[in-house]
PDB file of C-alpha atoms in Angstrom:
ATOM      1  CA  UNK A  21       0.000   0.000   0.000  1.00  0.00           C
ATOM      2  CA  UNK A  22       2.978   2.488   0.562  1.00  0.00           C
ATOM      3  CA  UNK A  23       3.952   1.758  -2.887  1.00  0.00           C
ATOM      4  CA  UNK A  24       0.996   2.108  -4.588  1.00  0.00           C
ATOM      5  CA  UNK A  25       0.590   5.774  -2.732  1.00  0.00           C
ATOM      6  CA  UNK A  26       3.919   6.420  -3.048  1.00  0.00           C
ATOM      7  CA  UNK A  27       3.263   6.190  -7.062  1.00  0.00           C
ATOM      8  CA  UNK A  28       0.248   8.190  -7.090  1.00  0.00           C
ATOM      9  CA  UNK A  29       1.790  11.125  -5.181  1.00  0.00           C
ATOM     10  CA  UNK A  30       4.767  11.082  -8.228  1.00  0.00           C
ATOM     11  CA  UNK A  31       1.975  10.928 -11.058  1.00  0.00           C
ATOM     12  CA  UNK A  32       0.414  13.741  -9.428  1.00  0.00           C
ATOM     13  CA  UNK A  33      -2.636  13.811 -11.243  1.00  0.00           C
ATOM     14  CA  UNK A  34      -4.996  14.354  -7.920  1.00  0.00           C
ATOM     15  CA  UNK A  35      -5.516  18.111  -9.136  1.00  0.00           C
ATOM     16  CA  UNK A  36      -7.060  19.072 -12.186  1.00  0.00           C
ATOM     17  CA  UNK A  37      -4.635  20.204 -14.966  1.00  0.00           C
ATOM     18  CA  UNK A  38      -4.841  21.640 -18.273  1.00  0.00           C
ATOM     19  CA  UNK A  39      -6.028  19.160 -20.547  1.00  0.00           C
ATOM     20  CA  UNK A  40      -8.006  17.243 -18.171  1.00  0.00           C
ATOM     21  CA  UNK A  41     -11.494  17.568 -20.182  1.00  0.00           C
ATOM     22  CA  UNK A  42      -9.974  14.172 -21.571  1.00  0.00           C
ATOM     23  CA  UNK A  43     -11.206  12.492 -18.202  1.00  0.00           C
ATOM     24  CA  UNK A  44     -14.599  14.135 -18.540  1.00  0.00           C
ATOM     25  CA  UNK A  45     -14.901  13.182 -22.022  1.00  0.00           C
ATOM     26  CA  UNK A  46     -13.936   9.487 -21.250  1.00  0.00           C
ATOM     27  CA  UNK A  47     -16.558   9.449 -18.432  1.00  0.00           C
ATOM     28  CA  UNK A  48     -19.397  10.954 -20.534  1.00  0.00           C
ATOM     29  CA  UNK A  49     -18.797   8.130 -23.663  1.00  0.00           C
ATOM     30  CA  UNK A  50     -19.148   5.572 -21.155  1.00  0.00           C
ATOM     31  CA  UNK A  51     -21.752   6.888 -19.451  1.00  0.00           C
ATOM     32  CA  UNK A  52     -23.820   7.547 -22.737  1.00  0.00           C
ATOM     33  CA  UNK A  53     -22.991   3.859 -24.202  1.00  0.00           C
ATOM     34  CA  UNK A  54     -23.586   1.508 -21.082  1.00  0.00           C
ATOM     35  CA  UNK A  55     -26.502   3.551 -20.487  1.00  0.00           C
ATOM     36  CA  UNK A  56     -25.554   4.308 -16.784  1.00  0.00           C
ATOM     37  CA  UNK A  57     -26.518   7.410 -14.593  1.00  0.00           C
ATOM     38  CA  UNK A  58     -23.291   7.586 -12.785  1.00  0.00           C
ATOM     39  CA  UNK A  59     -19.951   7.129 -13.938  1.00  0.00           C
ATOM     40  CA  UNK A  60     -16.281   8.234 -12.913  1.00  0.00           C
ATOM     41  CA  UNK A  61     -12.666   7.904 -12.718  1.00  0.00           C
ATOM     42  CA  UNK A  62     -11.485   7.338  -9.304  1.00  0.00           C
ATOM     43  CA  UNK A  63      -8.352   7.608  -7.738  1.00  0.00           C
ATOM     44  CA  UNK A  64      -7.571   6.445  -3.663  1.00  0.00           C
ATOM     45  CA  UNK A  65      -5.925   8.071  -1.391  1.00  0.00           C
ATOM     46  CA  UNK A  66      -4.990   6.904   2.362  1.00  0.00           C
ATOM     47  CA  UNK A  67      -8.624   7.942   3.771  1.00  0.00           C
ATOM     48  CA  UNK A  68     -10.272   8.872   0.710  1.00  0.00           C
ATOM     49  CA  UNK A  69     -11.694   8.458  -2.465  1.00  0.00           C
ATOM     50  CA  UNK A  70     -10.849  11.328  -5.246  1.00  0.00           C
ATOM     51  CA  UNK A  71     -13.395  11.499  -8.415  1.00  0.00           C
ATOM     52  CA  UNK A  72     -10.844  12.918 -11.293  1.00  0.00           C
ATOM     53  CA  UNK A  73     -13.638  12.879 -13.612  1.00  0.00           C
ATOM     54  CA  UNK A  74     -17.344  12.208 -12.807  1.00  0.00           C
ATOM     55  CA  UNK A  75     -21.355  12.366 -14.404  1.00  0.00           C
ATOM     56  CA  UNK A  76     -24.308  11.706 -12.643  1.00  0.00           C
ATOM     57  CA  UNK A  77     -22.799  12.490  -9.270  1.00  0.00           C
ATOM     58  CA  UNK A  78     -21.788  15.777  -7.370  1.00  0.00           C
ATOM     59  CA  UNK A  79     -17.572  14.827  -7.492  1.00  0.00           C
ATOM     60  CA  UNK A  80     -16.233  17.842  -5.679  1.00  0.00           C
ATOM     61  CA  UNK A  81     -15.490  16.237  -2.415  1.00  0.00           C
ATOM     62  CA  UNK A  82     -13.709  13.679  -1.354  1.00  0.00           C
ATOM     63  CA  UNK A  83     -15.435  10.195  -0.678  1.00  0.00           C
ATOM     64  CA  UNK A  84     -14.027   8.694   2.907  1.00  0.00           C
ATOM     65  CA  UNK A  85     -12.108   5.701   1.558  1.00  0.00           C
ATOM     66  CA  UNK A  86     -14.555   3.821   4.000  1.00  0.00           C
ATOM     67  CA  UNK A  87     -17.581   4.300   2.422  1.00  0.00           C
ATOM     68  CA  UNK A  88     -15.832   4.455  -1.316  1.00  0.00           C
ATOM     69  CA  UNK A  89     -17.449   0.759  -3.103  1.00  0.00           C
ATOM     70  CA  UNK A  90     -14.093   1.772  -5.922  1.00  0.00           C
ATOM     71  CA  UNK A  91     -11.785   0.221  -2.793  1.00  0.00           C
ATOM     72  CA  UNK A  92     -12.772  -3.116  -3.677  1.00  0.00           C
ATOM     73  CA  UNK A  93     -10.836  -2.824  -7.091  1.00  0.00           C
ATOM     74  CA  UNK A  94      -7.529  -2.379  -5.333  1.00  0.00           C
ATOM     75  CA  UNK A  95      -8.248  -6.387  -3.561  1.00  0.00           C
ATOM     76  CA  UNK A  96      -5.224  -8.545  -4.769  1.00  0.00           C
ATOM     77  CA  UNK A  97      -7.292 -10.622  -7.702  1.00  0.00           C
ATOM     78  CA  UNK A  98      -6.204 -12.723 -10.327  1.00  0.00           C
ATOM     79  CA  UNK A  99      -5.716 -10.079 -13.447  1.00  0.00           C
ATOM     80  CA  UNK A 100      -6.207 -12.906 -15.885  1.00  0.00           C
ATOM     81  CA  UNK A 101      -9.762 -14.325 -13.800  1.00  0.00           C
ATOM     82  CA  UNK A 102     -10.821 -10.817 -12.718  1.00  0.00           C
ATOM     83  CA  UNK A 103     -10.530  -7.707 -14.980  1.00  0.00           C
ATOM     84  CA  UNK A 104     -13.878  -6.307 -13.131  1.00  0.00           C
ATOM     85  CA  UNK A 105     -15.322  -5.708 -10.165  1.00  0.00           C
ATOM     86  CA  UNK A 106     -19.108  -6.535 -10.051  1.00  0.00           C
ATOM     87  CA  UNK A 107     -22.107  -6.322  -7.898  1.00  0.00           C
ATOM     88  CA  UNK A 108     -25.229  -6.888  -9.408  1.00  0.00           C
ATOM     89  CA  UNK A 109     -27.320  -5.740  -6.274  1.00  0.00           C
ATOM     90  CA  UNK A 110     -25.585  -3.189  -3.506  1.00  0.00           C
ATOM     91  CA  UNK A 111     -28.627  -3.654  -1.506  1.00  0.00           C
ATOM     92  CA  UNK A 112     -27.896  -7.412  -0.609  1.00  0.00           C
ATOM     93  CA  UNK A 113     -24.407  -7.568  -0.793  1.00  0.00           C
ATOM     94  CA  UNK A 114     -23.044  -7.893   2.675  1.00  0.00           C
ATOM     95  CA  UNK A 115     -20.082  -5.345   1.907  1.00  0.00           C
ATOM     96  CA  UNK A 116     -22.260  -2.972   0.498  1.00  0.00           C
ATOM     97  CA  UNK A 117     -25.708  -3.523   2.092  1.00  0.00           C
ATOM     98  CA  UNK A 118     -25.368  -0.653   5.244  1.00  0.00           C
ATOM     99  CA  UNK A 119     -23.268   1.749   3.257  1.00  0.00           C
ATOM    100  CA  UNK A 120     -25.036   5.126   3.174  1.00  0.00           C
ATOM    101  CA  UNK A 121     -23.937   5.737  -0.762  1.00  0.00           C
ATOM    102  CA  UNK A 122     -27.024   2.264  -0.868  1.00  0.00           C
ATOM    103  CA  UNK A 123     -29.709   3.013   2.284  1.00  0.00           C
ATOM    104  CA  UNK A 124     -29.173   7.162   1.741  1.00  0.00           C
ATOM    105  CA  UNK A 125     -30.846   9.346  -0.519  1.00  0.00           C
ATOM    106  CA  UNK A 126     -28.198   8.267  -3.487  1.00  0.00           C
ATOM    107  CA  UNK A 127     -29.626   4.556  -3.372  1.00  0.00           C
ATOM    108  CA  UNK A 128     -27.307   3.155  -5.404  1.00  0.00           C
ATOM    109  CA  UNK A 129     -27.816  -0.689  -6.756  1.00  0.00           C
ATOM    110  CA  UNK A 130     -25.344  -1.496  -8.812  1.00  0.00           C
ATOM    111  CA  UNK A 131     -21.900  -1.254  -9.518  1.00  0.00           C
ATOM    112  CA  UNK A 132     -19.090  -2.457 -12.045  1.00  0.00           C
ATOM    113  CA  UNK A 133     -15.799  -1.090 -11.984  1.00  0.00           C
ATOM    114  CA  UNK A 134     -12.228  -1.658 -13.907  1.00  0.00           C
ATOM    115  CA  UNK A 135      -9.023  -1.250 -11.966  1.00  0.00           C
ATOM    116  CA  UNK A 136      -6.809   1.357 -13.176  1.00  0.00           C
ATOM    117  CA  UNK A 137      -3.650  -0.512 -13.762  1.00  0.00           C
ATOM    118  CA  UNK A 138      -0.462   0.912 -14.256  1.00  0.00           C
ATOM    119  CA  UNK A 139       2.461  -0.023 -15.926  1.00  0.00           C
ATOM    120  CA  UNK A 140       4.451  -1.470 -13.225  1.00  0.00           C
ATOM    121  CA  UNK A 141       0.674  -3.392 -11.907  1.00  0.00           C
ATOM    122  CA  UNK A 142       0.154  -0.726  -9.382  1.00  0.00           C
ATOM    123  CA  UNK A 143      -3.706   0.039  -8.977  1.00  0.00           C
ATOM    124  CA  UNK A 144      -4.687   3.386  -8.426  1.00  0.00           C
ATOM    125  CA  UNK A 145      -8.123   3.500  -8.698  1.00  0.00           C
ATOM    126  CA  UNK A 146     -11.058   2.745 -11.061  1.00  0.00           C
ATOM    127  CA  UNK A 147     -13.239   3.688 -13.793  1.00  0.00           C
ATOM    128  CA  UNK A 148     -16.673   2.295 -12.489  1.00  0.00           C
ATOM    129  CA  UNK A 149     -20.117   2.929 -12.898  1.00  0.00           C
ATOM    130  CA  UNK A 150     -23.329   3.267 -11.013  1.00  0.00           C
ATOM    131  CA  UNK A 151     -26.803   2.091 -11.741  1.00  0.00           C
ATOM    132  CA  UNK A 152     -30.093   3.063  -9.127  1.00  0.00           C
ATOM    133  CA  UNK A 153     -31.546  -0.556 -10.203  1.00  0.00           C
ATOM    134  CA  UNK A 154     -30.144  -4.016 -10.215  1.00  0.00           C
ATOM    135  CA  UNK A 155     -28.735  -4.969 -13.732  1.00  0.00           C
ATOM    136  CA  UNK A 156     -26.013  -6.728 -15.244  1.00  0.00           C
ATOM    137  CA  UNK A 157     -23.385  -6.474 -17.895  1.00  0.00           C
ATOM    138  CA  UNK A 158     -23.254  -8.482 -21.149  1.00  0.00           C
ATOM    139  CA  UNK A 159     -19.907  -9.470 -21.776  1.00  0.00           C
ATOM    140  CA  UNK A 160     -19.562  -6.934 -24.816  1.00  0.00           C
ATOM    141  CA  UNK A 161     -20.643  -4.022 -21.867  1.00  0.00           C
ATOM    142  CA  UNK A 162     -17.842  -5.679 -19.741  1.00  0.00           C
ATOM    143  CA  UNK A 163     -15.088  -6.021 -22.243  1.00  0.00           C
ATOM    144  CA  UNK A 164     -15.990  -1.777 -23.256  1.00  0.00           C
ATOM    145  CA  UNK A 165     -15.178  -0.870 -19.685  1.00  0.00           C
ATOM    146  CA  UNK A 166     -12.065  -2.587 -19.090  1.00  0.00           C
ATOM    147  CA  UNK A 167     -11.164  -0.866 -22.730  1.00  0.00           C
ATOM    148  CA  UNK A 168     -11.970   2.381 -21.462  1.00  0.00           C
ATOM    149  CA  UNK A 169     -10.487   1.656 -18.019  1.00  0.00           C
ATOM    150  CA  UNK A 170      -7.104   0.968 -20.090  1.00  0.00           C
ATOM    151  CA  UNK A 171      -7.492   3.985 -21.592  1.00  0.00           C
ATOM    152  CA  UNK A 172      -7.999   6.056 -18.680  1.00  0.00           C
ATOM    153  CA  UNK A 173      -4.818   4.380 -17.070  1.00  0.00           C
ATOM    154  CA  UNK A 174      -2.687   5.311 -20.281  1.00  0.00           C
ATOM    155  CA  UNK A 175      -3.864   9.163 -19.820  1.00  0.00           C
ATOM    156  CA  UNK A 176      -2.946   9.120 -15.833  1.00  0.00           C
ATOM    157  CA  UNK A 177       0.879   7.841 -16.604  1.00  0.00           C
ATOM    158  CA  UNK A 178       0.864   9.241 -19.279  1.00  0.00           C
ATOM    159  CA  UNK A 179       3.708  11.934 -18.926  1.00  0.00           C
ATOM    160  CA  UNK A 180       5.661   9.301 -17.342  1.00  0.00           C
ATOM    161  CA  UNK A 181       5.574   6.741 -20.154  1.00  0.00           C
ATOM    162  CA  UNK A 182       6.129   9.164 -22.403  1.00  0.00           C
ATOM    163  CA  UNK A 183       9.673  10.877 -20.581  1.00  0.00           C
ATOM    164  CA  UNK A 184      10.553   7.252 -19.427  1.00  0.00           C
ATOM    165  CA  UNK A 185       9.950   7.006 -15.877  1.00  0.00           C
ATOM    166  CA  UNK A 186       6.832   5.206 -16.380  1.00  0.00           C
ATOM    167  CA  UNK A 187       6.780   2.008 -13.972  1.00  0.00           C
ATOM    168  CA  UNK A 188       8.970  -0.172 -14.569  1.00  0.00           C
ATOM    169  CA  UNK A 189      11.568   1.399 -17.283  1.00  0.00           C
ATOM    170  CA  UNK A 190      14.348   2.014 -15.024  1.00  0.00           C
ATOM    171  CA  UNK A 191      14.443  -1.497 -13.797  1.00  0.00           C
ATOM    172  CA  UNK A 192      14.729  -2.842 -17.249  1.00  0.00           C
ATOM    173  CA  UNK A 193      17.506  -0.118 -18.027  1.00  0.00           C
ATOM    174  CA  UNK A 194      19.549  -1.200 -15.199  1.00  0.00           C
ATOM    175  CA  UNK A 195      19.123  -4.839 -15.975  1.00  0.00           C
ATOM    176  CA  UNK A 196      20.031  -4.097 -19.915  1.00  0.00           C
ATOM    177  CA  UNK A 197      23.270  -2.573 -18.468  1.00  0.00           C
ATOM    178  CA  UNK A 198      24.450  -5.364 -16.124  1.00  0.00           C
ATOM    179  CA  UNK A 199      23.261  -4.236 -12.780  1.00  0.00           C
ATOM    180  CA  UNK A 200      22.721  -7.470 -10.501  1.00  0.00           C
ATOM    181  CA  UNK A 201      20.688  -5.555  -7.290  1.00  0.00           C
ATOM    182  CA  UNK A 202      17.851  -4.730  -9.137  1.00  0.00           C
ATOM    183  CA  UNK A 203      14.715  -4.916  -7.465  1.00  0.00           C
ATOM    184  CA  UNK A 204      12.429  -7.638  -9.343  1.00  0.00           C
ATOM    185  CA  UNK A 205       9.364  -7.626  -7.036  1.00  0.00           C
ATOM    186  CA  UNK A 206       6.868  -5.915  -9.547  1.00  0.00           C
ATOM    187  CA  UNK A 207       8.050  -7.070 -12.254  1.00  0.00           C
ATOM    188  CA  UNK A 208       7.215 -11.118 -11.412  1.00  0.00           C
ATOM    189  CA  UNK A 209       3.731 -10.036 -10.764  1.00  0.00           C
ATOM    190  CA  UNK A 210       1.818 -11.056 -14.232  1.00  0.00           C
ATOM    191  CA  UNK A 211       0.135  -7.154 -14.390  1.00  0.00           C
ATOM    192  CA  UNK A 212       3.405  -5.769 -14.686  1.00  0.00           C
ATOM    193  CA  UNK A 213       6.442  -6.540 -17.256  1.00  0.00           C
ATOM    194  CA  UNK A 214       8.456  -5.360 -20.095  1.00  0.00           C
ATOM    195  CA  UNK A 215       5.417  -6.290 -22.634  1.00  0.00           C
ATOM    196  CA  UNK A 216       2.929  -4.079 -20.686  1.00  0.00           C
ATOM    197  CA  UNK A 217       5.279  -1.266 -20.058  1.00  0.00           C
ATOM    198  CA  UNK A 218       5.777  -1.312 -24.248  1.00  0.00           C
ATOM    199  CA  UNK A 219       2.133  -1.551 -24.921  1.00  0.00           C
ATOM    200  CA  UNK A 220       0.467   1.151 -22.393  1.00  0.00           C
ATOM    201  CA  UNK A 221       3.996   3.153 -24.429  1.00  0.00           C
ATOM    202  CA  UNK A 222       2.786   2.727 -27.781  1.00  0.00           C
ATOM    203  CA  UNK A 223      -0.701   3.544 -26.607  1.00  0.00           C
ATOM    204  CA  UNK A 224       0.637   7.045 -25.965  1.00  0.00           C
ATOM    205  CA  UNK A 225       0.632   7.737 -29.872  1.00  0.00           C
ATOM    206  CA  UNK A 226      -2.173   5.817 -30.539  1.00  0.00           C
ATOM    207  CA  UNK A 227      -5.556   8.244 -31.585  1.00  0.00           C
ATOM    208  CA  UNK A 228      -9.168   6.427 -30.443  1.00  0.00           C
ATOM    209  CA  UNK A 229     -12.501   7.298 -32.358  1.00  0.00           C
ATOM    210  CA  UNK A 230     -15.375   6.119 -31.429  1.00  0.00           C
ATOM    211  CA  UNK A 231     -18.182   7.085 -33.839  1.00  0.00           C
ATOM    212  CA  UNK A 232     -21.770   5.896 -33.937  1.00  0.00           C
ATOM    213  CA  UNK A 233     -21.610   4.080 -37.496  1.00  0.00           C
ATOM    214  CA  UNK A 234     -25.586   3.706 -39.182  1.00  0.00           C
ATOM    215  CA  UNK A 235     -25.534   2.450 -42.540  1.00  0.00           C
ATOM    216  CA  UNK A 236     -28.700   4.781 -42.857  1.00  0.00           C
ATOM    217  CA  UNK A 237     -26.702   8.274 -42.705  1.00  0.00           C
ATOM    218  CA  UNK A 238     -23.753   9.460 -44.338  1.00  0.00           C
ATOM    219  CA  UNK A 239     -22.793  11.860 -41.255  1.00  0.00           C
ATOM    220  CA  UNK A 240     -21.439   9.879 -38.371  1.00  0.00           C
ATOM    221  CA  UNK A 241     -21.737  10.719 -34.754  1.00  0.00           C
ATOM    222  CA  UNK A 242     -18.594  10.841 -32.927  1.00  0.00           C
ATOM    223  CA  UNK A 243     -18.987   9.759 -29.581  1.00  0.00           C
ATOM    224  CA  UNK A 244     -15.675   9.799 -28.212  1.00  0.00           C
ATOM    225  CA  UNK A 245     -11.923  11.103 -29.454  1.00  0.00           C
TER     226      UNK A 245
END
C-alpha cells in the first residue's frame, strides 16, 4: 500500500490540470454507451476516495475511503480471472448492504468497476459505474469498460511513459546494463512486465474514435476522441 501511494503522489494527477477535459470526455462516452446514470474515474488516497472525472454524481469532495465501493478494485485478484469488479445488487451484498452511498438518498444498486492498472501493476483506482436498479453487464458491456479503463490508465501515466519514468523502465535499463541488485518484485507479478510497459507506451501515440456508425446516414456521430 505504501507503494501504490507512493506512485500516485509522483503521477500527481490528484488536481485538475490543463487538458483534463480528456477524463470528462472518457466518463461521458461511457456513461452515454452503457446507459448508466453515474460514472467516474477514481483515484484512492490513504482515507479517501478522489473522483478525477465524474457524471451523474456531485464529485467535488472527497469520498471517505470507507464508504468508497471503488476500494474493492484495489483487492489482490487474479488479473487474468478478474478484470472487473461486479455487484449486481448493492442492496444485498453484505459489503455494500449498510453503506449510506445504498440506504441514503443516493440509493445506489449497482456497480461495475475496472481497476486502473499501471504499468508497473500498481492500482490506483477505477473507472466504475453506477446504476439506481439491479442490472447486469453483457460481456460486450464488460469487455468496453475494461477498454476504457485501459485507456484512462494510459492518460494518468501518461507523462511518465512518455519521458521514461513510467513504472517499470528504469528497472529494465539497469538490468540491460548489467546491474545485478535490481529490485524484481513488480516485475514477477503477471500485471506488470516489459510487454505491458511497451504496450500502455505505444498507446501514448495511438488516436481512439469512437463514432456511432448507421448504414442509414452518411454523417457519423462521434462519440468519443
Amino acid at each position: 500500500e505504501s507503494e501504490r501511494l507512493a506512485y500516485l503522489k509522483r503521477l500527481d494527477v490528484l488536481g485538475n490540470a490543463e487538458g483534463d477535459n480528456c477524463y470528462d470526455n472518457l466518463v461521458a462516452a461511457v456513461a452515454g454507451l452503457l446507459q448508466a446514470p453515474i460514472c467516474a474515474i477514481s483515484l484512492i488516497t490513504e482515507h479517501s476516495i478522489v473522483f478525477k472525472a465524474c457524471v451523474g454524481l456531485n464529485h467535488n469532495d472527497p469520498v471517505p475511503r470507507h464508504f468508497g465501493i471503488c476500494s474493492y478494485t484495489l483487492l489482490n485478484e487474479d488479473p487474468s480471472a478478474a478484470s472487473l469488479f461486479v455487484i449486481e445488487d448493492l442492496s444485498r451484498d453484505p459489503r455494500t448492504a449498510n453503506n449510506p452511498l445504498v440506504t441514503g438518498e443516493t440509493a445506489l444498486r449497482f456497480y461495475a468497476g475496472c481497476p486502473l492498472v499501471m504499468s508497473n501493476g500498481i492500482r490506483l483506482g477505477a473507472l466504475c459505474m453506477f446504476d439506481t436498479k439491479t442490472r447486469a453487464l453483457t460481456s460486450e458491456e464488460a469487455q468496453f469498460l475494461v477498454n476504457f479503463g485501459t485507456l484512462a490508465a494510459v492518460q494518468l501515466e501518461r507523462a511518465h511513459l512518455q519521458n521514461g519514468e513510467g513504472g517499470i523502465s528504469r528497472q529494465l535499463s539497469q538490468l540491460s546494463q548489467g546491474h545485478q541488485d535490481v529490485d524484481l518484485s513488480s516485475m514477477e507479478r503477471c500485471e506488470a512486465g516489459p510487454a505491458r510497459l511497451q504496450r500502455m507506451r505505444d498507446a501514448c501515440h495511438e488516436v481512439v474514435v469512437l463514432v456511432w456508425a448507421r448504414p442509414d446516414c452518411a454523417n457519423w456521430l462521434v462519440l468519443y476522441a
